[in-house]
Coordinates of C-alpha atoms and ligand atoms in Angstrom, one line a residue:
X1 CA 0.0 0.0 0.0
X2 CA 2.9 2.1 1.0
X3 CA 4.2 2.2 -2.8
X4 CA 0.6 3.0 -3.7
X5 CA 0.5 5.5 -1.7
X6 CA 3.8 7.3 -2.5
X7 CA 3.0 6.8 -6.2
X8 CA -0.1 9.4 -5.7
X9 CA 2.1 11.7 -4.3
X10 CA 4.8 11.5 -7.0
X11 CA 2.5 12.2 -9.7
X12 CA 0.0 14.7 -8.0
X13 CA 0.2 17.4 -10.2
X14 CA -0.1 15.6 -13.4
X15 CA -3.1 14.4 -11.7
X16 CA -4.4 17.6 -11.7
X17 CA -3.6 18.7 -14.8
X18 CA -5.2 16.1 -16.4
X19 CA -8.1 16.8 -14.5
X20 CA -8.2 20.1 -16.0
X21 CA -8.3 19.0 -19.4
X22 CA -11.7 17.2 -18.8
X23 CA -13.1 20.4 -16.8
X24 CA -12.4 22.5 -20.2
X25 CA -14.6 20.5 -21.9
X26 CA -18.7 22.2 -21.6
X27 CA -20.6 18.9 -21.5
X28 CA -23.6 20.5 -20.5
X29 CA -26.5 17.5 -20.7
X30 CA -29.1 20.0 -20.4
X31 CA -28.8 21.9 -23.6
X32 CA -29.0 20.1 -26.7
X33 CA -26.3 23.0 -28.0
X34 CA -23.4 21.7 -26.1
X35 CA -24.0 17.9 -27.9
X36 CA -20.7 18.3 -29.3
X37 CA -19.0 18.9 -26.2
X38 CA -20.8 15.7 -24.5
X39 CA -19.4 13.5 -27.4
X40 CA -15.6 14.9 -26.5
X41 CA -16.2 14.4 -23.1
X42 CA -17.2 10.7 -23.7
X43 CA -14.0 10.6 -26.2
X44 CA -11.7 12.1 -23.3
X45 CA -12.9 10.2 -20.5
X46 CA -11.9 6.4 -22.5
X47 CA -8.6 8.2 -23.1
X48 CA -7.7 8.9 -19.5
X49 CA -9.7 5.0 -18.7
X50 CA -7.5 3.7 -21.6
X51 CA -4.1 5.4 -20.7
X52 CA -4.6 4.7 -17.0
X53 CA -4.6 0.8 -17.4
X54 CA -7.9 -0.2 -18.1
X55 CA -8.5 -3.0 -20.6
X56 CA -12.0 -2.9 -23.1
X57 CA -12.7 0.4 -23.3
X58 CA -15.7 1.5 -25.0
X59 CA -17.7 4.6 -25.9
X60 CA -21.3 2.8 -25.9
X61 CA -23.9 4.6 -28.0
X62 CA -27.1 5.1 -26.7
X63 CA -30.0 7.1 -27.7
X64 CA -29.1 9.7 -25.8
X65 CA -25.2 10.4 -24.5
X66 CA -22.7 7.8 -24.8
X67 CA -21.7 5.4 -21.8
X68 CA -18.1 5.1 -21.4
X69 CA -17.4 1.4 -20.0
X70 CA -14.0 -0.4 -19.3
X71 CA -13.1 -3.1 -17.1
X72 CA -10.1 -4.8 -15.7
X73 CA -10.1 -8.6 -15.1
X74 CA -7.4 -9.7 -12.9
X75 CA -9.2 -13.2 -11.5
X76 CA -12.5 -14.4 -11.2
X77 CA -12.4 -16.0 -7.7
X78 CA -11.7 -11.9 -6.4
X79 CA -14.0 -9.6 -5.7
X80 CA -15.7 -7.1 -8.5
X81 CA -16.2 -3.4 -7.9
X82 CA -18.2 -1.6 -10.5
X83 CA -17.1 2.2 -10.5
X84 CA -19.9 4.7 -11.4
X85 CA -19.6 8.4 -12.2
X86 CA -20.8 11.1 -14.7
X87 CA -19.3 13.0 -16.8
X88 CA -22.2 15.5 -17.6
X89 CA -22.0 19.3 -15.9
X90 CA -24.7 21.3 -15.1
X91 CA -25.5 24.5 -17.1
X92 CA -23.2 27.1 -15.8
X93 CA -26.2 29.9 -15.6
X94 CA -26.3 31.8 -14.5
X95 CA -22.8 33.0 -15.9
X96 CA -22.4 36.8 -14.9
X97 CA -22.0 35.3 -11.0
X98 CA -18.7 33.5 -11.8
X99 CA -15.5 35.4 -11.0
X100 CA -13.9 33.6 -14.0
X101 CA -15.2 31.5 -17.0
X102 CA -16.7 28.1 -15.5
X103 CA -14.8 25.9 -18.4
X104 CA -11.5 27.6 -17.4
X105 CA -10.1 25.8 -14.5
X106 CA -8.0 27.7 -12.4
X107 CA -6.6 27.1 -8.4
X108 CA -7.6 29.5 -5.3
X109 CA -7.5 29.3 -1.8
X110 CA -10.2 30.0 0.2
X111 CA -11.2 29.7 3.9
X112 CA -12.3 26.1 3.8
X113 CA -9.7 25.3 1.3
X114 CA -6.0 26.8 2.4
X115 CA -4.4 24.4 0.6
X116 CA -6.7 25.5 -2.6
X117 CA -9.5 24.5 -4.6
X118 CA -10.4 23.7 -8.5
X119 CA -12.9 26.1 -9.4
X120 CA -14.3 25.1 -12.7
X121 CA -18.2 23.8 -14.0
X122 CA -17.9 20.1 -12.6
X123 CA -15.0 20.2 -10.6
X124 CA -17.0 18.2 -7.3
X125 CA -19.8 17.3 -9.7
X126 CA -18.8 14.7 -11.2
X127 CA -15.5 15.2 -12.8
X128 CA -12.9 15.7 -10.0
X129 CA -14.9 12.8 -8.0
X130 CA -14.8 9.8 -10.6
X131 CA -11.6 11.3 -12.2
X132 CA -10.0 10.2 -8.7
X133 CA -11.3 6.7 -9.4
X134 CA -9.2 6.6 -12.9
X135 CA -5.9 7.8 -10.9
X136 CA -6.2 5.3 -8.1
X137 CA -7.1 2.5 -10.5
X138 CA -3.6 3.7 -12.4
X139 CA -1.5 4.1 -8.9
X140 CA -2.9 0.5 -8.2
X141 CA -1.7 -0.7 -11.8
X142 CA 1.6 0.5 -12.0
X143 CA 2.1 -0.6 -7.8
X144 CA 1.2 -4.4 -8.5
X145 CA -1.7 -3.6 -5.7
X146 CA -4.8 -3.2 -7.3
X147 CA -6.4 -6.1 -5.4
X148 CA -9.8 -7.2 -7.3
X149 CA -11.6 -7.2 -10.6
X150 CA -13.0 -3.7 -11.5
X151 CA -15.3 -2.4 -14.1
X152 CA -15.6 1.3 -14.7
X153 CA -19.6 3.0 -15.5
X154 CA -18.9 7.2 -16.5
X155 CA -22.3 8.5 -17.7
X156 CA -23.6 11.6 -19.5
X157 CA -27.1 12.0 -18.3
X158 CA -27.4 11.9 -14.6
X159 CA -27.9 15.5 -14.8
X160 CA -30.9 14.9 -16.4
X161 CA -32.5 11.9 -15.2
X162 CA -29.9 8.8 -16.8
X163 CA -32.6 7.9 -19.0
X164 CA -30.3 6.2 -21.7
X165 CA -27.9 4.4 -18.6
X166 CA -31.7 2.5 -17.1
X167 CA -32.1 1.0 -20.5
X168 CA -28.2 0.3 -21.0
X169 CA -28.7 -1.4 -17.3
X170 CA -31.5 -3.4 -17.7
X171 CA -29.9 -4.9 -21.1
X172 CA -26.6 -5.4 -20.0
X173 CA -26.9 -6.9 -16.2
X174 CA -23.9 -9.5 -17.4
X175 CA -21.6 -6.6 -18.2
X176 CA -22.2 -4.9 -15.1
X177 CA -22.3 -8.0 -12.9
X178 CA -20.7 -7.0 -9.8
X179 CA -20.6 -7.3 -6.3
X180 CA -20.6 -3.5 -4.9
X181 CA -21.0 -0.6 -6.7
X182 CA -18.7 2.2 -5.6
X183 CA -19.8 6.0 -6.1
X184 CA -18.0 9.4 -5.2
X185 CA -20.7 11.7 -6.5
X186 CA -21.6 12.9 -2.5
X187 CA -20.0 15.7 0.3
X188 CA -18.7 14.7 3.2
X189 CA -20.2 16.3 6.5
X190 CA -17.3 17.9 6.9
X191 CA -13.3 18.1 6.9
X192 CA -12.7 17.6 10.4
X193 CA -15.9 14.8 10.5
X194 CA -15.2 13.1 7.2
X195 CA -18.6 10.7 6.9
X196 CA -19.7 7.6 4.5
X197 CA -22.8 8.5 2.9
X198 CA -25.0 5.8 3.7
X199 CA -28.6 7.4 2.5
X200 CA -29.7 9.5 -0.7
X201 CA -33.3 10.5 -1.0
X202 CA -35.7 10.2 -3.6
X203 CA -37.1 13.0 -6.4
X204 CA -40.4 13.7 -7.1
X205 CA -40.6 16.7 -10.6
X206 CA -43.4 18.6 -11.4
X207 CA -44.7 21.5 -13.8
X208 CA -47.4 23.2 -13.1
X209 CA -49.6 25.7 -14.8
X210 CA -52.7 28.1 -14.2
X211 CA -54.7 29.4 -16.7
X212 CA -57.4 31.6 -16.5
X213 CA -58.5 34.2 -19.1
X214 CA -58.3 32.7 -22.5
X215 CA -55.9 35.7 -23.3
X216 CA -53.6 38.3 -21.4
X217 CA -56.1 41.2 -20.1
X218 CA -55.3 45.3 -19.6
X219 CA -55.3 45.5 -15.5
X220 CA -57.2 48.4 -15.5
X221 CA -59.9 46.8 -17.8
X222 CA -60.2 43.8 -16.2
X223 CA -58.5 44.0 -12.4
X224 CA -60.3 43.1 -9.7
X225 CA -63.1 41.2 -11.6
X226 CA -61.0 38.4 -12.8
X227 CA -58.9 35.4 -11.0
X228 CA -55.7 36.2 -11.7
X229 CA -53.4 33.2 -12.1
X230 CA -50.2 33.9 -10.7
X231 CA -52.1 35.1 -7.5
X232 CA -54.2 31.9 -7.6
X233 CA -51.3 29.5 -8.4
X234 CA -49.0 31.7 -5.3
X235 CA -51.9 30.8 -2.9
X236 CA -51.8 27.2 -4.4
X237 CA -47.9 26.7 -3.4
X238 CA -48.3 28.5 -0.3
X239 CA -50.8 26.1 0.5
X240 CA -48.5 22.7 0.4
X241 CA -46.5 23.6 3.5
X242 CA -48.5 24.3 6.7
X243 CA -47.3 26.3 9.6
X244 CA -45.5 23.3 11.5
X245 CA -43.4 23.1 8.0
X246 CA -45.4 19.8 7.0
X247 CA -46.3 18.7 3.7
X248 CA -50.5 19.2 3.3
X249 CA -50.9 17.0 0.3
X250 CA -53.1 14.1 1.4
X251 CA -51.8 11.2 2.3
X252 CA -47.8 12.3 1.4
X253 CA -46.5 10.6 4.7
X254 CA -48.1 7.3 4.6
X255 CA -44.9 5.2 3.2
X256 CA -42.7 7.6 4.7
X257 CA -40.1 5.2 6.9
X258 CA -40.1 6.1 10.2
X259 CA -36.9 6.2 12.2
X260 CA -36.4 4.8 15.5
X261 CA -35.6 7.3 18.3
X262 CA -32.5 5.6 18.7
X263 CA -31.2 5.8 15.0
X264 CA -32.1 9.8 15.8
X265 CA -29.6 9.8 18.6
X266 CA -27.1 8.1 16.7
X267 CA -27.3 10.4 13.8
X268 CA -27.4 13.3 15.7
X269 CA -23.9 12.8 16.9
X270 CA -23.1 14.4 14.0
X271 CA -22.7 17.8 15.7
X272 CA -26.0 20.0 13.8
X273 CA -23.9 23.3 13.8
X274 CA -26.7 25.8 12.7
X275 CA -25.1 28.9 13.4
X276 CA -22.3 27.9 11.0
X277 CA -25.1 26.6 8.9
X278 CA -26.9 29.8 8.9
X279 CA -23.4 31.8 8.8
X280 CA -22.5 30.0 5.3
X281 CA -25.2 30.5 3.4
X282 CA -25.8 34.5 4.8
X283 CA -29.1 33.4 6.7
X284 CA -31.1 35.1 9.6
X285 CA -32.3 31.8 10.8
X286 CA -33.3 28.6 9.8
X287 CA -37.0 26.9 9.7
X288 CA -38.6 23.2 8.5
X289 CA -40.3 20.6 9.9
X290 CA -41.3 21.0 13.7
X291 CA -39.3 18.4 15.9
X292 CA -36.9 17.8 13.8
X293 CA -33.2 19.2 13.4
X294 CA -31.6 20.5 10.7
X295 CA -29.6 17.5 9.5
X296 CA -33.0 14.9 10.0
X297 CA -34.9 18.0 7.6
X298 CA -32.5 17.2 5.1
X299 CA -31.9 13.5 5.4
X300 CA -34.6 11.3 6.5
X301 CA -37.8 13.7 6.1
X302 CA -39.8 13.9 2.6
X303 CA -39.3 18.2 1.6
X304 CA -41.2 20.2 -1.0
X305 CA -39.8 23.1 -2.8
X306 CA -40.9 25.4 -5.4
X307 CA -37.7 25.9 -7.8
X308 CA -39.5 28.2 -9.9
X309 CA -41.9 30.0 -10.6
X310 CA -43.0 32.6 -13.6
X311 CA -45.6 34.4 -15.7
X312 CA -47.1 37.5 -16.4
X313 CA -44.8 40.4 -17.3
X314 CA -41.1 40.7 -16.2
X315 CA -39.2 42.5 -18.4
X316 CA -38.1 46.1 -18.1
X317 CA -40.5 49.0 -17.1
X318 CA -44.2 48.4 -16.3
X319 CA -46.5 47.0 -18.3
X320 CA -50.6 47.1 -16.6
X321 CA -51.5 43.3 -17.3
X322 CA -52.9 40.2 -16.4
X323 CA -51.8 37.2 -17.9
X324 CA -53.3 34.4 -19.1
X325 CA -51.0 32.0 -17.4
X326 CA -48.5 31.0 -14.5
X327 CA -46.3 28.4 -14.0
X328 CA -44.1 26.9 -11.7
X329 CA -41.6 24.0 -11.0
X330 CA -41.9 21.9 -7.9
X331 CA -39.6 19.5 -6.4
X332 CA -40.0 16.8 -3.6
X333 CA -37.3 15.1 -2.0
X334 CA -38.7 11.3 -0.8
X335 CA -37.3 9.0 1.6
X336 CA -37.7 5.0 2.2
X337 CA -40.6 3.9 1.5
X338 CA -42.0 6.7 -1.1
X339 CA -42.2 6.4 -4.3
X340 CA -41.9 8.9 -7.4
X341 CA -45.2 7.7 -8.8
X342 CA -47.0 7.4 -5.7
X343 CA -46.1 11.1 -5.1
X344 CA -46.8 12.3 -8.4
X345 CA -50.2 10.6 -7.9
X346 CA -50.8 12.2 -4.6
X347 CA -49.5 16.0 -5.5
X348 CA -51.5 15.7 -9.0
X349 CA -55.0 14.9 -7.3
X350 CA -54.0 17.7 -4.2
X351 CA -53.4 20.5 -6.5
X352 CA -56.9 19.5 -8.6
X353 CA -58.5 19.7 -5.5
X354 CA -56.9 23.2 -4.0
X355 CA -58.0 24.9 -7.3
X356 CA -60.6 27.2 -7.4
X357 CA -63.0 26.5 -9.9
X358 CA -62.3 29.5 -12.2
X359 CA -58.9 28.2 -13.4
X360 CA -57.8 25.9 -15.2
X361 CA -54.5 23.6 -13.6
X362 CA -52.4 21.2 -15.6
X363 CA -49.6 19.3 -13.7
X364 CA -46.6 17.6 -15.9
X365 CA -44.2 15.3 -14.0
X366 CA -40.6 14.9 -14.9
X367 CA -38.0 12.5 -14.1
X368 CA -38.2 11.4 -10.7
X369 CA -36.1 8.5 -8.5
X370 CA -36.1 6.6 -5.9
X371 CA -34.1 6.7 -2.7
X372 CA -31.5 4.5 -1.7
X373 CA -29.9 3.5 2.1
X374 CA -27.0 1.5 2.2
X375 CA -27.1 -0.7 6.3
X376 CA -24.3 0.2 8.0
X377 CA -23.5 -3.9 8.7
X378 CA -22.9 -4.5 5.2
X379 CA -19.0 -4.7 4.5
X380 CA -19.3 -2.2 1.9
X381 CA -20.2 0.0 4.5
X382 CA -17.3 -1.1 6.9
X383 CA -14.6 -1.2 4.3
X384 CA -15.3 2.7 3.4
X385 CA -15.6 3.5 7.1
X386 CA -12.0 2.0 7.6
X387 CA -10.3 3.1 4.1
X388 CA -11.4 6.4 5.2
X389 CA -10.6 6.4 8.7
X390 CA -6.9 5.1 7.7
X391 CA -6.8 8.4 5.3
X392 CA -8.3 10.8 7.2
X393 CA -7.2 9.1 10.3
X394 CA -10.1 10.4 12.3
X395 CA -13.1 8.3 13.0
X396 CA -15.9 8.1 10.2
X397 CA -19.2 8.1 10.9
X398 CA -22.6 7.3 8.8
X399 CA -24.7 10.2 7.4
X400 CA -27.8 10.3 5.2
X401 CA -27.5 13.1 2.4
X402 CA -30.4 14.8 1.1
X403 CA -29.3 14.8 -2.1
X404 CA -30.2 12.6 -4.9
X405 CA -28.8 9.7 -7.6
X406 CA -31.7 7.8 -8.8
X407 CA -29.3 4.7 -10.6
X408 CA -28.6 3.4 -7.0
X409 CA -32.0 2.0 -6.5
X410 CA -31.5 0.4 -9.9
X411 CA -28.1 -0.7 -10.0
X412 CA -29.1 -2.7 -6.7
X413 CA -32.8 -4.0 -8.0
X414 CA -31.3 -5.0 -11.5
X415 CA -27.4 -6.1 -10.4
X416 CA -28.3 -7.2 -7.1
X417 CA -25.2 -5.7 -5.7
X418 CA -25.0 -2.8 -3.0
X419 CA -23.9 0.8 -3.5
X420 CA -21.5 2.5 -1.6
X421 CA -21.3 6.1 -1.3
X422 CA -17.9 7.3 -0.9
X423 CA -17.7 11.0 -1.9
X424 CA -15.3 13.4 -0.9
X425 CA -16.9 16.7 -1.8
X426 CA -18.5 19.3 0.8
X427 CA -21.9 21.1 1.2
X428 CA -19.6 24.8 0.6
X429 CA -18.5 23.4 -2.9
X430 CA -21.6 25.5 -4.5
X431 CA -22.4 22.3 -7.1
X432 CA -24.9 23.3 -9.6
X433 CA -24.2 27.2 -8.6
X434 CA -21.2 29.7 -9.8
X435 CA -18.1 29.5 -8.5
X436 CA -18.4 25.7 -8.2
X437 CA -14.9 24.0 -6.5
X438 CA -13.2 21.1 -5.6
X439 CA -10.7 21.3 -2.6
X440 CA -7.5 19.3 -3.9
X441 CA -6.8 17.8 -0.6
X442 CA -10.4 16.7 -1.0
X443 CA -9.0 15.5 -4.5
X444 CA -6.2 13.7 -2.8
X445 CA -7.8 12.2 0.0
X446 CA -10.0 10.7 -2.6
X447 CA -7.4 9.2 -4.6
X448 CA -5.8 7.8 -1.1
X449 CA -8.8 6.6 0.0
X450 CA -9.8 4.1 -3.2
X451 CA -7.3 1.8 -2.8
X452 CA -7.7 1.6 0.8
X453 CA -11.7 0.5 0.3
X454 CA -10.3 -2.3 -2.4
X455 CA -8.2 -3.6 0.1
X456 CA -10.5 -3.8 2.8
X457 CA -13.3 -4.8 0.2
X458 CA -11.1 -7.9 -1.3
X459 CA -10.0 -9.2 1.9
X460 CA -13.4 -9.2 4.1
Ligands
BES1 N1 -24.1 14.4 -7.2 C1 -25.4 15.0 -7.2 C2 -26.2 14.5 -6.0 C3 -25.6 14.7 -4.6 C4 -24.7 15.8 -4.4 C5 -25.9 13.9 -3.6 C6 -24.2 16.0 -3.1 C7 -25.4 14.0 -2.3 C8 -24.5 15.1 -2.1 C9 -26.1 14.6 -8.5 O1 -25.3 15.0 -9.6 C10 -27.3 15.5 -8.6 O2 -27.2 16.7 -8.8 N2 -28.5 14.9 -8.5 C11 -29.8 15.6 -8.7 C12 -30.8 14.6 -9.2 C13 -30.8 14.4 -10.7 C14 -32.0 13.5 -11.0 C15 -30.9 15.6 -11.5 C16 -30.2 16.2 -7.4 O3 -30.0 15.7 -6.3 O4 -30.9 17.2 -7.6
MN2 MN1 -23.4 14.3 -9.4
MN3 MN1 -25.4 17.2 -9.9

């Protein structure tokens, strides 16, 4: 392990520069515009997979954005760890909020990160996470250590549902046999309490819209005698969340899993800093479901959040109307035992039934996902814990994230295999928002840490 180890550090800042190279590349899965840049990504990421060691690299076609697979088969009485990332970004927007351009990599220090950060578009999300996986695969190759068979998954769609990778799953379950899946697409809680993220939650997606006139009216003509829809739809949202911060739409908390007192306790010894919390993001104070803290809000409780919502006149100046229609986006986070369809069920027939009668509501879902919780007595589990406890060499403890990625459910119901959660990033890394960075001694401790989870993984 030692020459392993002293490998990464020889070669660290090639490491990084190669990392760069990737983060140049826009391969935004949102916008159909940046298609090109997807299909160099996909290109760029078998390079580095082919150059690093591994053997039967492909770029897999899909109807959507290509799947970049490789594997290396060693012996088939060891262990197999499937690696999964995702190469897709994020639209940068909105752009006039980054102090530099988000494709142009560049290293700063900041507070959190005196040793420096990567700030570019995808530096924590995904890149500079499953790029670590590529340069502890080659520091195990060119050591003699890499101890099992692995197989490598980089997507381009998880940023918008991996719609292509659940058919690519479902028809290749003998390719992608396995017996853990290994992910670093999470934060940790923090530097000085490095975690294992042992929970994701689920995602619910809608679009909703009011209409009420047929056609946008003069305010003064019309005001006051008409429903206006972006008042009606406003009292609609506001109606979802009551005043103890719970969810009103009927029957939203019947699957919801409910966690023993005790599992509380245990979570909560991951110290819920709030003024910190509040102090990071610039915030007077805090508020969500009643009786619960901060960290259960965002872990093992079901949310609701409105992530947009437009219509009506908002461009320059004033212009006396009332428009036809509003809209808006709304997003619920699930936990065990919920369900995207169940919830899309439930909201739709709510948000009928909250209308007034003299408007017209439409409600589109989107993608949605389930959630996935990895038991902390599964050695998947217990080899992470110790890799990372050897590398950070501080105890690690278990923590349920709030955010989302909906191919663990199915990578465990198709390839019957667990995932393990092993990210490195932090909640300040501003993913999906300007300014997005990567701390490289979160970069590093990454790359240390990989090798360390194969050893304990092919020994168990
Ligand atoms: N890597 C994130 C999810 C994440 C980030 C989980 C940090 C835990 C900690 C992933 O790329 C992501 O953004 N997922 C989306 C869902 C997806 C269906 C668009 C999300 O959580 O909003
Ligand atoms: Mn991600
Ligand atoms: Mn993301």
């Amino acid at each position: 392990m030692q020459k392993t180890l002293d490998y990464i550090h020889q070669n660290k800042d090639r490491f990084v520069e190669e990392l760069f190279d990737l983060l140049r590349i826009a391969s935004i899965s949102a916008d159909p515009a940046y298609k090109n840049d997807v299909l160099k990504c996909a290109d760029k990421v078998a390079e580095y997979l082919q150059k690093a060691g591994v053997d039967n690299v492909e770029v897999c076609q899909t109807k959507g954005n290509p799947i970049v697979y490789g594997d290396k088969f060693i012996n088939p009485n060891l262990p197999t760890v499937l690696v999964y990332g995702h190469y897709d970004v994020q639209p940068p927007d909105p752009i006039e909020l980054w102090n530099k351009p988000p494709f142009e990599p560049y290293i700063e220090k900041t507070d959190i990160h005196p040793d420096g950060a990567i700030f570019a578009r995808g530096a924590a999300d995904d890149k500079g996470q499953f790029f670590m996986h590529l340069k502890a695969f080659e520091a195990m190759i060119n050591t003699d250590a890499l101890p099992c068979n692995v197989k490598f998954i980089i997507e381009g769609e998880e940023e918008v549902g991996s719609v292509s990778l659940s058919d690519f799953v479902n028809e290749n379950k003998e390719k992608l046999s396995c017996d853990c899946i290994l992910i670093s697409d999470t934060s940790l809680y923090s530097m000085e309490q490095p975690t294992v993220t042992t929970g994701l939650r689920g995602l619910s997606y809608v679009e909703v819209e009011v209409e009420g006139p047929n056609r946008d009216l003069h305010s003064g003509l019309y005001g006051g005698a008409v429903p206006n829809p972006i008042h009606t739809l406003s009292r609609m949202i506001a109606q979802l969340i009551d005043e103890n911060g719970h969810i009103t739409i009927d029957g939203f908390y019947d699957n919801v899993q409910v966690v023993s007192l005790e599992e509380r306790a245990e979570m909560n010894k991951l110290k819920d800093n709030v003024e910190e919390y509040k102090n990071a993001i610039g915030l007077r104070g805090v508020e969500g479901e009643k009786d619960y803290t901060t960290l259960e809000r965002t872990s093992i409780r079901p949310t609701l959040d409105c992530n947009g919502i437009w219509g009506g006149y908002t461009g320059e100046g004033a212009k006396t109307v009332i428009p036809s229609k509003a809209y808006a986006k709304i997003s619920m986070r699930l936990v065990p035992y919920q369900t995207p369809e169940e919830i899309i069920e439930k909201f739709t027939q709510y948000f009928h039934k909250i209308a007034p009668d003299n408007v017209k509501v439409t409600v589109n879902p989107h993608h949605g996902g389930l959630p996935y919780v990895l038991p902390i007595d599964t050695k998947e589990f217990q080899s992470a814990k110790k890799a990372m406890e050897t590398a950070f060499g501080r105890e690690v403890l278990p923590f349920r994230s709030g955010g989302s990625i909906p191919i663990t459910t199915m990578f465990e119901q198709v390839l019957g295999s667990k995932c393990v959660l092993m990210g490195f990033g932090l909640a300040s890394d501003a993913i999906h928002s300007p300014n997005e960075h990567y701390g490289l001694s979160n970069f590093f401790k990454g790359i240390e840490s990989i090798p360390l989870f194969f050893q304990n993984y092919a020994k168990q």
